[in-house]
CSV table of C-alpha atoms in Angstrom, one decimal:
chain,number,residue,atom,x,y,z
A,16,UNK,CA,105.7,134.6,138.9
A,17,UNK,CA,106.6,133.6,135.4
A,18,UNK,CA,105.9,129.9,134.7
A,19,UNK,CA,107.6,128.0,131.9
A,20,UNK,CA,105.1,125.9,130.0
A,21,UNK,CA,105.4,123.2,127.5
A,22,UNK,CA,103.8,125.5,124.9
A,23,UNK,CA,106.8,127.8,125.2
A,24,UNK,CA,109.3,125.0,125.2
A,25,UNK,CA,107.7,122.0,123.4
A,26,UNK,CA,109.4,118.6,123.6
A,27,UNK,CA,111.6,117.7,120.7
A,28,UNK,CA,109.6,116.1,117.9
A,29,UNK,CA,109.6,112.3,118.0
A,30,UNK,CA,111.4,110.7,115.1
A,31,UNK,CA,109.2,108.5,112.9
A,32,UNK,CA,110.8,105.1,114.0
A,33,UNK,CA,111.5,106.0,117.6
A,34,UNK,CA,110.7,103.0,119.8
A,35,UNK,CA,111.1,100.6,116.9
A,36,UNK,CA,113.9,97.9,116.8
A,37,UNK,CA,115.4,97.0,113.4
A,38,UNK,CA,117.6,94.0,112.5
A,39,UNK,CA,119.7,94.3,109.4
A,40,UNK,CA,121.5,91.2,108.2
A,41,UNK,CA,124.8,91.6,106.3
A,42,UNK,CA,125.3,95.0,107.7
A,43,UNK,CA,128.9,94.6,109.0
A,44,UNK,CA,130.9,96.0,106.1
A,45,UNK,CA,131.8,99.6,105.7
A,46,UNK,CA,130.4,101.2,102.5
A,47,UNK,CA,127.9,98.4,102.1
A,48,UNK,CA,124.2,98.6,101.6
A,49,UNK,CA,123.5,97.1,105.0
A,50,UNK,CA,125.4,99.9,106.8
A,51,UNK,CA,123.6,102.6,104.7
A,52,UNK,CA,120.3,101.0,105.7
A,53,UNK,CA,121.2,100.8,109.3
A,54,UNK,CA,122.3,104.4,109.5
A,55,UNK,CA,119.2,105.6,107.7
A,56,UNK,CA,116.8,103.8,110.0
A,57,UNK,CA,118.8,105.1,113.0
A,58,UNK,CA,118.3,108.6,111.7
A,59,UNK,CA,114.6,107.9,111.9
A,60,UNK,CA,115.1,106.9,115.5
A,61,UNK,CA,115.1,103.1,115.4
A,62,UNK,CA,117.3,101.0,117.6
A,63,UNK,CA,119.6,98.9,115.5
A,64,UNK,CA,121.0,95.4,115.5
A,65,UNK,CA,124.1,95.1,113.3
A,66,UNK,CA,124.6,91.5,112.1
A,67,UNK,CA,127.1,89.8,109.9
A,68,UNK,CA,129.2,86.6,109.8
A,69,UNK,CA,131.9,88.1,112.0
A,70,UNK,CA,134.5,85.8,110.5
A,71,UNK,CA,135.0,83.6,107.5
A,72,UNK,CA,133.1,80.2,107.7
A,73,UNK,CA,134.3,78.5,104.5
A,74,UNK,CA,135.5,79.1,101.0
A,75,UNK,CA,132.2,80.6,100.0
A,76,UNK,CA,132.5,83.4,102.7
A,77,UNK,CA,136.1,84.8,102.4
A,78,UNK,CA,137.2,87.4,104.9
A,79,UNK,CA,137.4,90.1,102.2
A,80,UNK,CA,133.7,89.7,101.5
A,81,UNK,CA,132.2,89.5,105.0
A,82,UNK,CA,131.9,91.8,108.0
A,83,UNK,CA,134.3,91.0,110.7
A,84,UNK,CA,133.5,91.2,114.4
A,85,UNK,CA,135.7,94.3,114.8
A,86,UNK,CA,134.2,96.0,111.8
A,87,UNK,CA,130.7,95.3,113.1
A,88,UNK,CA,131.7,96.9,116.4
A,89,UNK,CA,133.1,100.0,114.7
A,90,UNK,CA,129.9,100.4,112.7
A,91,UNK,CA,127.8,100.1,115.8
A,92,UNK,CA,129.9,102.7,117.6
A,93,UNK,CA,129.4,105.2,114.7
A,94,UNK,CA,125.7,104.6,114.6
A,95,UNK,CA,125.4,105.2,118.4
A,96,UNK,CA,126.5,108.8,117.7
A,97,UNK,CA,123.0,109.3,116.1
A,98,UNK,CA,121.5,108.9,119.6
A,99,UNK,CA,120.0,105.4,119.3
A,100,UNK,CA,120.7,102.1,120.9
A,101,UNK,CA,122.8,99.7,118.9
A,102,UNK,CA,124.0,96.1,119.4
A,103,UNK,CA,125.9,93.6,117.3
A,104,UNK,CA,125.1,89.9,116.8
A,105,UNK,CA,127.0,87.6,114.5
A,106,UNK,CA,124.9,85.3,112.4
A,107,UNK,CA,125.3,82.9,109.5
A,108,UNK,CA,121.9,83.2,107.8
A,109,UNK,CA,122.4,79.7,106.3
A,110,UNK,CA,121.8,78.3,109.8
A,111,UNK,CA,118.1,78.5,110.8
A,112,UNK,CA,119.0,78.3,114.5
A,113,UNK,CA,121.4,81.2,114.3
A,114,UNK,CA,118.7,83.3,112.5
A,115,UNK,CA,116.2,82.5,115.3
A,116,UNK,CA,118.9,83.4,117.8
A,117,UNK,CA,119.4,86.8,116.1
A,118,UNK,CA,115.7,87.5,116.3
A,119,UNK,CA,115.7,86.6,120.0
A,120,UNK,CA,118.7,88.8,120.6
A,121,UNK,CA,116.7,91.8,119.3
A,122,UNK,CA,113.9,91.1,121.7
A,123,UNK,CA,116.1,90.3,124.7
A,124,UNK,CA,118.4,93.3,124.2
A,125,UNK,CA,116.1,96.0,122.9
A,126,UNK,CA,112.7,94.8,124.0
A,127,UNK,CA,111.0,94.1,120.6
A,128,UNK,CA,111.5,93.3,117.0
A,129,UNK,CA,109.6,95.6,114.6
A,130,UNK,CA,111.7,95.7,111.4
A,131,UNK,CA,113.7,93.0,109.8
A,132,UNK,CA,115.8,93.6,106.7
A,133,UNK,CA,117.2,90.6,104.8
A,134,UNK,CA,120.3,92.2,103.3
A,135,UNK,CA,122.9,89.5,103.6
A,136,UNK,CA,123.8,88.1,100.2
A,137,UNK,CA,126.5,86.6,98.0
A,138,UNK,CA,127.0,88.6,94.8
A,139,UNK,CA,130.6,87.6,94.2
A,140,UNK,CA,130.2,84.0,92.9
A,141,UNK,CA,129.7,84.7,89.2
A,142,UNK,CA,131.0,82.5,86.4
A,143,UNK,CA,130.1,81.3,83.0
A,144,UNK,CA,127.3,78.7,83.0
A,145,UNK,CA,129.5,75.7,82.4
A,146,UNK,CA,131.9,76.7,85.2
A,147,UNK,CA,129.3,77.0,88.0
A,148,UNK,CA,129.8,74.1,90.4
A,149,UNK,CA,127.2,72.5,92.6
A,150,UNK,CA,128.9,74.1,95.6
A,151,UNK,CA,128.8,77.5,93.9
A,152,UNK,CA,125.1,77.1,93.2
A,153,UNK,CA,124.2,76.0,96.7
A,154,UNK,CA,126.3,78.7,98.4
A,155,UNK,CA,124.4,81.5,96.6
A,156,UNK,CA,120.9,80.0,97.0
A,157,UNK,CA,121.6,79.1,100.7
A,158,UNK,CA,122.5,82.7,101.6
A,159,UNK,CA,120.4,84.8,99.2
A,160,UNK,CA,117.1,82.8,99.2
A,161,UNK,CA,117.2,80.3,102.1
A,162,UNK,CA,118.7,82.8,104.4
A,163,UNK,CA,116.0,85.3,103.6
A,164,UNK,CA,113.3,82.7,104.1
A,165,UNK,CA,114.7,81.9,107.6
A,166,UNK,CA,114.7,85.6,108.3
A,167,UNK,CA,111.1,86.0,107.3
A,168,UNK,CA,110.2,83.0,109.5
A,169,UNK,CA,112.0,84.2,112.6
A,170,UNK,CA,110.9,87.8,112.2
A,171,UNK,CA,107.2,86.8,111.7
A,172,UNK,CA,107.3,84.6,114.8
A,173,UNK,CA,108.5,87.4,117.0
A,174,UNK,CA,106.3,90.0,115.4
A,175,UNK,CA,103.2,87.8,115.8
A,176,UNK,CA,104.0,87.2,119.4
A,177,UNK,CA,104.2,90.9,120.0
A,178,UNK,CA,100.9,91.5,118.3
A,179,UNK,CA,101.8,95.0,117.1
A,180,UNK,CA,102.6,94.3,113.5
A,181,UNK,CA,105.9,94.8,111.8
A,182,UNK,CA,107.9,95.3,108.5
A,183,UNK,CA,109.9,92.7,106.7
A,184,UNK,CA,112.0,93.9,103.8
A,185,UNK,CA,114.2,91.8,101.5
A,186,UNK,CA,117.0,93.5,99.6
A,187,UNK,CA,116.5,91.9,96.2
A,188,UNK,CA,118.0,93.4,93.1
A,189,UNK,CA,117.3,94.4,89.5
A,190,UNK,CA,118.3,90.7,89.1
A,191,UNK,CA,115.0,89.8,90.6
A,192,UNK,CA,113.3,91.1,87.5
A,193,UNK,CA,115.9,90.6,84.7
A,194,UNK,CA,118.6,88.1,83.8
A,195,UNK,CA,122.3,88.8,83.5
A,196,UNK,CA,125.2,86.8,82.1
A,197,UNK,CA,127.5,84.9,84.5
A,198,UNK,CA,124.9,85.4,87.3
A,199,UNK,CA,122.6,82.3,86.9
A,200,UNK,CA,122.6,81.5,90.7
A,201,UNK,CA,122.4,85.1,91.7
A,202,UNK,CA,119.4,85.9,89.4
A,203,UNK,CA,117.6,82.7,90.4
A,204,UNK,CA,118.0,83.5,94.1
A,205,UNK,CA,116.8,87.1,93.7
A,206,UNK,CA,113.8,86.1,91.5
A,207,UNK,CA,112.9,83.7,94.3
A,208,UNK,CA,112.6,86.6,96.7
A,209,UNK,CA,109.7,88.0,94.6
A,210,UNK,CA,107.7,84.8,95.2
A,211,UNK,CA,108.7,84.7,98.8
A,212,UNK,CA,107.5,88.2,99.5
A,213,UNK,CA,104.2,87.7,97.6
A,214,UNK,CA,103.4,84.5,99.5
A,215,UNK,CA,104.5,85.7,102.9
A,216,UNK,CA,102.6,88.9,102.6
A,217,UNK,CA,99.4,87.0,102.1
A,218,UNK,CA,99.9,84.9,105.2
A,219,UNK,CA,101.1,87.7,107.5
A,220,UNK,CA,98.7,90.5,106.4
A,221,UNK,CA,96.2,89.6,109.0
A,222,UNK,CA,98.9,90.3,111.7
A,223,UNK,CA,99.6,93.8,110.2
A,224,UNK,CA,103.0,92.5,109.1
A,225,UNK,CA,104.0,93.8,105.6
A,226,UNK,CA,106.6,92.0,103.4
A,227,UNK,CA,108.2,93.8,100.5
A,228,UNK,CA,111.3,93.7,98.3
A,229,UNK,CA,113.6,96.6,97.4
A,230,UNK,CA,115.2,96.0,94.0
A,231,UNK,CA,118.2,98.3,93.3
A,232,UNK,CA,120.2,98.3,90.1
A,233,UNK,CA,124.0,98.4,90.4
A,234,UNK,CA,125.3,100.2,93.4
A,235,UNK,CA,129.1,100.7,93.6
A,236,UNK,CA,129.7,99.5,97.2
A,237,UNK,CA,132.9,97.5,97.9
A,238,UNK,CA,131.1,94.5,96.3
A,239,UNK,CA,129.9,96.7,93.5
A,240,UNK,CA,133.4,97.8,92.6
A,241,UNK,CA,134.4,94.1,92.3
A,242,UNK,CA,131.4,93.5,90.1
A,243,UNK,CA,132.4,96.4,87.8
A,244,UNK,CA,135.9,95.0,87.3
A,245,UNK,CA,134.6,91.5,86.8
A,246,UNK,CA,132.0,92.4,84.1
A,247,UNK,CA,134.3,94.8,82.3
A,248,UNK,CA,136.8,92.1,81.9
A,249,UNK,CA,134.2,89.5,80.8
A,250,UNK,CA,132.7,91.9,78.3
A,251,UNK,CA,136.1,92.9,76.9
A,252,UNK,CA,135.8,96.6,78.0
A,253,UNK,CA,137.9,99.0,80.0
A,254,UNK,CA,136.5,99.7,83.4
A,255,UNK,CA,135.9,103.3,82.4
A,256,UNK,CA,134.0,102.3,79.2
A,257,UNK,CA,131.9,99.7,81.2
A,258,UNK,CA,130.9,102.3,83.8
A,259,UNK,CA,130.1,104.8,81.1
A,260,UNK,CA,127.9,102.3,79.2
A,261,UNK,CA,126.1,101.5,82.4
A,262,UNK,CA,125.3,105.1,83.2
A,263,UNK,CA,124.2,105.7,79.6
A,264,UNK,CA,121.5,103.1,79.7
A,265,UNK,CA,120.0,104.5,82.9
A,266,UNK,CA,117.4,107.2,82.3
A,267,UNK,CA,118.5,109.2,85.3
A,268,UNK,CA,122.1,109.0,84.1
A,269,UNK,CA,123.9,107.4,87.0
A,270,UNK,CA,124.1,104.1,88.9
A,271,UNK,CA,122.4,103.8,92.2
A,272,UNK,CA,123.7,105.0,95.5
A,273,UNK,CA,123.6,103.1,98.8
A,274,UNK,CA,121.4,106.0,100.1
A,275,UNK,CA,118.9,105.4,97.3
A,276,UNK,CA,118.2,101.9,98.6
A,277,UNK,CA,118.3,103.0,102.2
A,278,UNK,CA,115.7,105.7,101.5
A,279,UNK,CA,113.4,103.2,100.0
A,280,UNK,CA,113.7,100.9,103.0
A,281,UNK,CA,113.0,103.8,105.3
A,282,UNK,CA,109.9,104.6,103.4
A,283,UNK,CA,108.6,101.0,103.5
A,284,UNK,CA,109.2,101.2,107.3
A,285,UNK,CA,107.2,104.4,107.7
A,286,UNK,CA,103.5,104.9,108.4
A,287,UNK,CA,103.1,106.2,104.8
A,288,UNK,CA,103.7,102.6,103.6
A,289,UNK,CA,101.4,100.8,106.0
A,290,UNK,CA,99.1,99.7,103.1
A,291,UNK,CA,102.0,98.5,100.9
A,292,UNK,CA,102.8,94.8,100.9
A,293,UNK,CA,103.8,92.0,98.5
A,294,UNK,CA,105.6,94.6,96.3
A,295,UNK,CA,109.0,94.5,94.7
A,296,UNK,CA,110.0,98.2,94.4
A,297,UNK,CA,112.4,99.1,91.7
A,298,UNK,CA,115.1,101.6,92.8
A,299,UNK,CA,116.9,101.8,89.5
A,300,UNK,CA,116.8,105.3,88.0
A,301,UNK,CA,114.3,104.0,85.4
A,302,UNK,CA,116.6,101.2,84.2
A,303,UNK,CA,114.2,98.4,85.3
A,304,UNK,CA,110.7,99.2,84.1
A,305,UNK,CA,108.7,96.3,85.4
């Protein structure tokens, strides 16, 4: 009798993040950084929670700049094709209670919370210094910095309760390291993420929870395309000249891709990065040297 053995037909290799559950805020817009990150982590085997506003909440969150409920669902459906569990959960990261509910959704729906990516952000309120209103300032800080802080809090609470460690990653920016014109609130919010990661990493290290930032340079997502047009106009350049000048100042000769940021996040979620915390990793093709 010929007996089939596991040595002849070994089980398919386990994907590195199989069994992990990842929440990605601001991941409900096609061609956005959040979607690229969600798909990359799904390729590694993680179950995914897609989260975005779902619908406009106020003037600071117009429909054209946020992920709708239907778009979130379409993204979730496309990621399921990678063979992982996916759910959606609307969340306004400015609301601490909604962020806590998002973390609980991951635990209740998928059984744990192992990876939290603070990706939600406002990068479309940019004006000359004198034109920035109090409302403009607060809108950017509330989403980009306070929203990330609430995310770190909620994720840490869930991860500590599980007792198995975890990974918290903030999508910062080159603007976390350098200043840019017309982006006072944005740069301030992203600089703040450096301090947040450094401080949180110290407190959470004993629980095997790492906290890091990923700092991409310009990425031409839907938002990035708007930024190209905005800065070209403000600097008195054609769009083509602005894009050429941007590429020329980057040692690797091109702006970032969404996949570049997603790959960095996947690395920080991997076992290879288990001893890396409190870092703000540049993903800028050499444009940002510190």
